[in-house]
PDB file of C-alpha atoms in Angstrom:
ATOM      1  CA  UNK A 286       7.694  18.497   0.031  1.00 40.00           C
ATOM      2  CA  UNK A 287       5.667  20.858   2.219  1.00 46.00           C
ATOM      3  CA  UNK A 288       4.575  23.887   0.267  1.00 46.00           C
ATOM      4  CA  UNK A 289       4.227  27.159   2.084  1.00 47.00           C
ATOM      5  CA  UNK A 290       0.582  27.732   2.778  1.00 46.00           C
ATOM      6  CA  UNK A 291      -0.797  31.188   2.242  1.00 46.00           C
ATOM      7  CA  UNK A 292      -4.143  31.564   3.983  1.00 48.00           C
ATOM      8  CA  UNK A 293      -6.917  33.508   2.387  1.00 47.00           C
ATOM      9  CA  UNK A 294      -7.643  36.976   3.813  1.00 44.00           C
ATOM     10  CA  UNK A 295     -10.544  35.616   5.873  1.00 46.00           C
ATOM     11  CA  UNK A 296      -8.330  32.984   7.564  1.00 47.00           C
ATOM     12  CA  UNK A 297      -8.501  34.676  10.940  1.00 49.00           C
ATOM     13  CA  UNK A 298     -11.729  32.852  11.624  1.00 56.00           C
ATOM     14  CA  UNK A 299     -11.553  29.289  13.027  1.00 71.00           C
ATOM     15  CA  UNK A 300     -10.931  26.357  10.711  1.00 80.00           C
ATOM     16  CA  UNK A 301     -14.092  24.488   9.733  1.00 85.00           C
ATOM     17  CA  UNK A 302     -15.068  21.582  11.971  1.00 87.00           C
ATOM     18  CA  UNK A 303     -15.458  19.499   8.788  1.00 90.00           C
ATOM     19  CA  UNK A 304     -11.663  19.612   8.342  1.00 90.00           C
ATOM     20  CA  UNK A 305     -11.118  17.964  11.712  1.00 92.00           C
ATOM     21  CA  UNK A 306     -13.937  15.485  11.076  1.00 93.00           C
ATOM     22  CA  UNK A 307     -12.294  14.434   7.801  1.00 94.00           C
ATOM     23  CA  UNK A 308      -8.925  14.103   9.521  1.00 94.00           C
ATOM     24  CA  UNK A 309     -10.478  11.900  12.225  1.00 95.00           C
ATOM     25  CA  UNK A 310     -12.084   9.756   9.524  1.00 96.00           C
ATOM     26  CA  UNK A 311      -8.800   9.485   7.633  1.00 95.00           C
ATOM     27  CA  UNK A 312      -6.973   8.340  10.769  1.00 96.00           C
ATOM     28  CA  UNK A 313      -9.664   5.701  11.349  1.00 96.00           C
ATOM     29  CA  UNK A 314      -9.370   4.520   7.731  1.00 97.00           C
ATOM     30  CA  UNK A 315      -5.599   4.169   8.061  1.00 97.00           C
ATOM     31  CA  UNK A 316      -6.044   2.146  11.263  1.00 97.00           C
ATOM     32  CA  UNK A 317      -8.535  -0.071   9.410  1.00 97.00           C
ATOM     33  CA  UNK A 318      -6.040  -0.571   6.586  1.00 97.00           C
ATOM     34  CA  UNK A 319      -3.423  -1.638   9.133  1.00 97.00           C
ATOM     35  CA  UNK A 320      -5.911  -4.160  10.587  1.00 97.00           C
ATOM     36  CA  UNK A 321      -6.504  -5.533   7.085  1.00 97.00           C
ATOM     37  CA  UNK A 322      -2.747  -5.901   6.522  1.00 96.00           C
ATOM     38  CA  UNK A 323      -2.424  -7.778   9.817  1.00 97.00           C
ATOM     39  CA  UNK A 324      -5.285 -10.058   8.765  1.00 96.00           C
ATOM     40  CA  UNK A 325      -3.473 -10.594   5.467  1.00 96.00           C
ATOM     41  CA  UNK A 326      -0.353 -11.637   7.371  1.00 96.00           C
ATOM     42  CA  UNK A 327      -2.413 -14.142   9.377  1.00 96.00           C
ATOM     43  CA  UNK A 328      -3.884 -15.528   6.145  1.00 95.00           C
ATOM     44  CA  UNK A 329      -0.415 -15.769   4.593  1.00 94.00           C
ATOM     45  CA  UNK A 330       0.977 -17.639   7.586  1.00 94.00           C
ATOM     46  CA  UNK A 331      -1.996 -20.018   7.492  1.00 94.00           C
ATOM     47  CA  UNK A 332      -1.482 -20.419   3.710  1.00 92.00           C
ATOM     48  CA  UNK A 333      -5.162 -19.550   3.278  1.00 93.00           C
ATOM     49  CA  UNK A 334      -5.713 -18.575  -0.341  1.00 91.00           C
ATOM     50  CA  UNK A 335      -9.303 -17.541   0.394  1.00 95.00           C
ATOM     51  CA  UNK A 336      -8.095 -15.276   3.205  1.00 95.00           C
ATOM     52  CA  UNK A 337      -5.457 -13.650   1.000  1.00 93.00           C
ATOM     53  CA  UNK A 338      -7.982 -13.014  -1.773  1.00 94.00           C
ATOM     54  CA  UNK A 339     -10.477 -11.588   0.735  1.00 96.00           C
ATOM     55  CA  UNK A 340      -7.920  -9.233   2.283  1.00 96.00           C
ATOM     56  CA  UNK A 341      -6.727  -8.141  -1.160  1.00 94.00           C
ATOM     57  CA  UNK A 342     -10.252  -7.032  -2.022  1.00 96.00           C
ATOM     58  CA  UNK A 343     -10.587  -5.307   1.350  1.00 97.00           C
ATOM     59  CA  UNK A 344      -7.290  -3.477   0.843  1.00 96.00           C
ATOM     60  CA  UNK A 345      -8.399  -2.235  -2.558  1.00 96.00           C
ATOM     61  CA  UNK A 346     -11.687  -0.970  -1.132  1.00 97.00           C
ATOM     62  CA  UNK A 347      -9.957   0.639   1.837  1.00 97.00           C
ATOM     63  CA  UNK A 348      -7.407   2.422  -0.344  1.00 96.00           C
ATOM     64  CA  UNK A 349     -10.247   3.835  -2.428  1.00 97.00           C
ATOM     65  CA  UNK A 350     -11.922   5.184   0.716  1.00 96.00           C
ATOM     66  CA  UNK A 351      -8.661   6.778   1.831  1.00 96.00           C
ATOM     67  CA  UNK A 352      -8.124   8.339  -1.598  1.00 96.00           C
ATOM     68  CA  UNK A 353     -11.637   9.822  -1.566  1.00 96.00           C
ATOM     69  CA  UNK A 354     -11.102  11.234   1.926  1.00 94.00           C
ATOM     70  CA  UNK A 355      -7.771  12.708   0.890  1.00 92.00           C
ATOM     71  CA  UNK A 356      -9.398  14.337  -2.146  1.00 92.00           C
ATOM     72  CA  UNK A 357     -12.088  15.833   0.105  1.00 92.00           C
ATOM     73  CA  UNK A 358      -9.435  17.144   2.474  1.00 90.00           C
ATOM     74  CA  UNK A 359      -7.492  18.719  -0.381  1.00 88.00           C
ATOM     75  CA  UNK A 360     -10.633  20.351  -1.764  1.00 88.00           C
ATOM     76  CA  UNK A 361     -11.513  21.773   1.647  1.00 88.00           C
ATOM     77  CA  UNK A 362      -7.937  22.959   2.260  1.00 84.00           C
ATOM     78  CA  UNK A 363      -7.765  24.645  -1.145  1.00 81.00           C
ATOM     79  CA  UNK A 364     -10.883  26.574  -0.175  1.00 81.00           C
ATOM     80  CA  UNK A 365      -8.938  27.979   2.774  1.00 77.00           C
ATOM     81  CA  UNK A 366      -5.973  29.065   0.631  1.00 71.00           C
ATOM     82  CA  UNK A 367      -5.553  32.278  -1.325  1.00 66.00           C
ATOM     83  CA  UNK A 368      -7.061  32.205  -4.807  1.00 67.00           C
ATOM     84  CA  UNK A 369      -4.516  31.159  -7.412  1.00 64.00           C
ATOM     85  CA  UNK A 370      -2.408  29.037  -5.057  1.00 65.00           C
ATOM     86  CA  UNK A 371      -1.865  25.741  -6.827  1.00 69.00           C
ATOM     87  CA  UNK A 372      -0.562  22.376  -5.724  1.00 72.00           C
ATOM     88  CA  UNK A 373      -1.492  20.350  -2.681  1.00 75.00           C
ATOM     89  CA  UNK A 374      -1.983  22.033   0.660  1.00 77.00           C
ATOM     90  CA  UNK A 375      -0.182  20.190   3.465  1.00 81.00           C
ATOM     91  CA  UNK A 376      -1.149  19.745   7.093  1.00 83.00           C
ATOM     92  CA  UNK A 377       2.100  21.309   8.241  1.00 82.00           C
ATOM     93  CA  UNK A 378       1.357  24.350   6.086  1.00 80.00           C
ATOM     94  CA  UNK A 379      -2.159  24.581   7.477  1.00 83.00           C
ATOM     95  CA  UNK A 380      -0.881  24.170  11.040  1.00 81.00           C
ATOM     96  CA  UNK A 381       1.684  26.930  10.600  1.00 80.00           C
ATOM     97  CA  UNK A 382      -0.955  29.277   9.205  1.00 79.00           C
ATOM     98  CA  UNK A 383      -3.586  28.385  11.806  1.00 80.00           C
ATOM     99  CA  UNK A 384      -1.422  28.661  14.908  1.00 78.00           C
ATOM    100  CA  UNK A 385      -2.771  28.282  18.432  1.00 86.00           C
ATOM    101  CA  UNK A 386      -4.884  25.329  19.475  1.00 89.00           C
ATOM    102  CA  UNK A 387      -5.993  24.572  15.928  1.00 88.00           C
ATOM    103  CA  UNK A 388      -2.378  24.462  14.763  1.00 86.00           C
ATOM    104  CA  UNK A 389      -1.507  22.077  17.602  1.00 90.00           C
ATOM    105  CA  UNK A 390      -4.476  19.905  16.728  1.00 92.00           C
ATOM    106  CA  UNK A 391      -3.427  19.791  13.067  1.00 91.00           C
ATOM    107  CA  UNK A 392       0.140  18.871  14.070  1.00 92.00           C
ATOM    108  CA  UNK A 393      -1.193  16.018  16.229  1.00 94.00           C
ATOM    109  CA  UNK A 394      -3.251  14.740  13.283  1.00 93.00           C
ATOM    110  CA  UNK A 395      -0.205  15.004  11.026  1.00 93.00           C
ATOM    111  CA  UNK A 396       1.951  13.008  13.472  1.00 95.00           C
ATOM    112  CA  UNK A 397      -0.768  10.352  13.862  1.00 96.00           C
ATOM    113  CA  UNK A 398      -1.200  10.024  10.097  1.00 95.00           C
ATOM    114  CA  UNK A 399       2.552   9.789   9.507  1.00 95.00           C
ATOM    115  CA  UNK A 400       2.898   7.134  12.231  1.00 96.00           C
ATOM    116  CA  UNK A 401       0.006   5.134  10.738  1.00 96.00           C
ATOM    117  CA  UNK A 402       1.532   5.377   7.252  1.00 96.00           C
ATOM    118  CA  UNK A 403       4.889   4.160   8.589  1.00 97.00           C
ATOM    119  CA  UNK A 404       3.244   1.162  10.270  1.00 97.00           C
ATOM    120  CA  UNK A 405       1.348   0.377   7.069  1.00 96.00           C
ATOM    121  CA  UNK A 406       4.551   0.531   5.007  1.00 96.00           C
ATOM    122  CA  UNK A 407       6.316  -1.799   7.468  1.00 97.00           C
ATOM    123  CA  UNK A 408       3.449  -4.307   7.586  1.00 96.00           C
ATOM    124  CA  UNK A 409       3.030  -4.261   3.826  1.00 95.00           C
ATOM    125  CA  UNK A 410       6.785  -4.792   3.416  1.00 96.00           C
ATOM    126  CA  UNK A 411       6.670  -7.812   5.741  1.00 95.00           C
ATOM    127  CA  UNK A 412       3.769  -9.314   3.806  1.00 95.00           C
ATOM    128  CA  UNK A 413       5.489  -8.639   0.483  1.00 94.00           C
ATOM    129  CA  UNK A 414       8.746 -10.285   1.623  1.00 95.00           C
ATOM    130  CA  UNK A 415       6.817 -13.291   2.928  1.00 94.00           C
ATOM    131  CA  UNK A 416       5.071 -13.698  -0.425  1.00 92.00           C
ATOM    132  CA  UNK A 417       8.343 -13.311  -2.369  1.00 93.00           C
ATOM    133  CA  UNK A 418      10.128 -15.846  -0.145  1.00 92.00           C
ATOM    134  CA  UNK A 419       7.273 -18.336  -0.401  1.00 91.00           C
ATOM    135  CA  UNK A 420       7.159 -18.014  -4.181  1.00 90.00           C
ATOM    136  CA  UNK A 421      10.929 -18.499  -4.303  1.00 91.00           C
ATOM    137  CA  UNK A 422      10.704 -21.691  -2.225  1.00 90.00           C
ATOM    138  CA  UNK A 423       7.867 -23.014  -4.375  1.00 88.00           C
ATOM    139  CA  UNK A 424       9.800 -22.213  -7.538  1.00 88.00           C
ATOM    140  CA  UNK A 425      12.850 -24.044  -6.192  1.00 87.00           C
ATOM    141  CA  UNK A 426      10.759 -27.082  -5.240  1.00 87.00           C
ATOM    142  CA  UNK A 427       9.118 -27.210  -8.659  1.00 86.00           C
ATOM    143  CA  UNK A 428      12.495 -26.849 -10.372  1.00 81.00           C
ATOM    144  CA  UNK A 429      13.864 -29.786  -8.372  1.00 81.00           C
ATOM    145  CA  UNK A 430      10.881 -31.940  -9.247  1.00 81.00           C
ATOM    146  CA  UNK A 431      10.842 -31.077 -12.933  1.00 78.00           C
ATOM    147  CA  UNK A 432      14.556 -31.234 -13.734  1.00 70.00           C
ATOM    148  CA  UNK A 433      15.407 -33.917 -16.277  1.00 62.00           C
ATOM    149  CA  UNK A 434      16.568 -37.277 -14.966  1.00 58.00           C
ATOM    150  CA  UNK A 435      18.869 -37.517 -18.002  1.00 56.00           C
ATOM    151  CA  UNK A 436      21.110 -34.885 -19.573  1.00 54.00           C
ATOM    152  CA  UNK A 437      18.970 -32.117 -21.077  1.00 55.00           C
ATOM    153  CA  UNK A 438      20.417 -32.380 -24.563  1.00 57.00           C
ATOM    154  CA  UNK A 439      20.891 -35.065 -27.201  1.00 55.00           C
ATOM    155  CA  UNK A 440      22.896 -35.285 -30.394  1.00 54.00           C
ATOM    156  CA  UNK A 441      21.054 -34.572 -33.594  1.00 57.00           C
ATOM    157  CA  UNK A 442      21.920 -34.626 -37.282  1.00 62.00           C
ATOM    158  CA  UNK A 443      25.470 -33.737 -38.280  1.00 66.00           C
ATOM    159  CA  UNK A 444      26.678 -33.898 -34.682  1.00 59.00           C
ATOM    160  CA  UNK A 445      24.817 -30.818 -33.457  1.00 62.00           C
ATOM    161  CA  UNK A 446      23.650 -30.807 -29.874  1.00 58.00           C
ATOM    162  CA  UNK A 447      19.962 -30.082 -29.511  1.00 57.00           C
ATOM    163  CA  UNK A 448      17.577 -29.937 -26.581  1.00 58.00           C
ATOM    164  CA  UNK A 449      15.725 -33.130 -25.922  1.00 54.00           C
ATOM    165  CA  UNK A 450      12.009 -32.614 -26.273  1.00 55.00           C
ATOM    166  CA  UNK A 451      10.962 -35.771 -24.469  1.00 56.00           C
ATOM    167  CA  UNK A 452      13.616 -36.374 -21.809  1.00 54.00           C
ATOM    168  CA  UNK A 453      12.440 -38.241 -18.715  1.00 55.00           C
ATOM    169  CA  UNK A 454      11.701 -36.164 -15.610  1.00 55.00           C
ATOM    170  CA  UNK A 455      10.924 -36.984 -12.005  1.00 59.00           C
ATOM    171  CA  UNK A 456       7.315 -35.880 -12.493  1.00 61.00           C
ATOM    172  CA  UNK A 457       5.230 -35.510 -15.602  1.00 60.00           C
ATOM    173  CA  UNK A 458       5.052 -32.074 -17.231  1.00 58.00           C
ATOM    174  CA  UNK A 459       1.630 -32.837 -18.633  1.00 61.00           C
ATOM    175  CA  UNK A 460      -1.334 -31.453 -16.764  1.00 55.00           C
TER     176      UNK A 460
END
């Protein structure tokens, strides 16, 4: 997945401070997304529909911020690459090309971002499984309550079996 990074001829100078500022911001945005996912879990456990809707909107907004930051990082990194190099520039490629303290700093950012992404994937997976399980339980409960009290089919003309349109149920199907 990591593409080899070929620095531009003037790459011997230090990396721009803006690159590290954007990386710091991206780490903070990922931490904020993790906080939102934890708040979503709390809302799910409390069965708070308002809380789930609120966190869904926050997640959408947060993901947009992260996407914009990532685009800015890519644009800045492409400016450091040789002209004509296409595709995304990775942090590991930048770190290998930078070397020294800057390379170590980029590797630390990469590790922090990967760890944050892993935590986000785990938390999101937990929330998703909780939602799926809850929907399954609700579906089962509704199926139990709405199953016909009598056999679901009746005999029609010429001995054919047809589905009963108005069979009695435990609860009314009308809303």
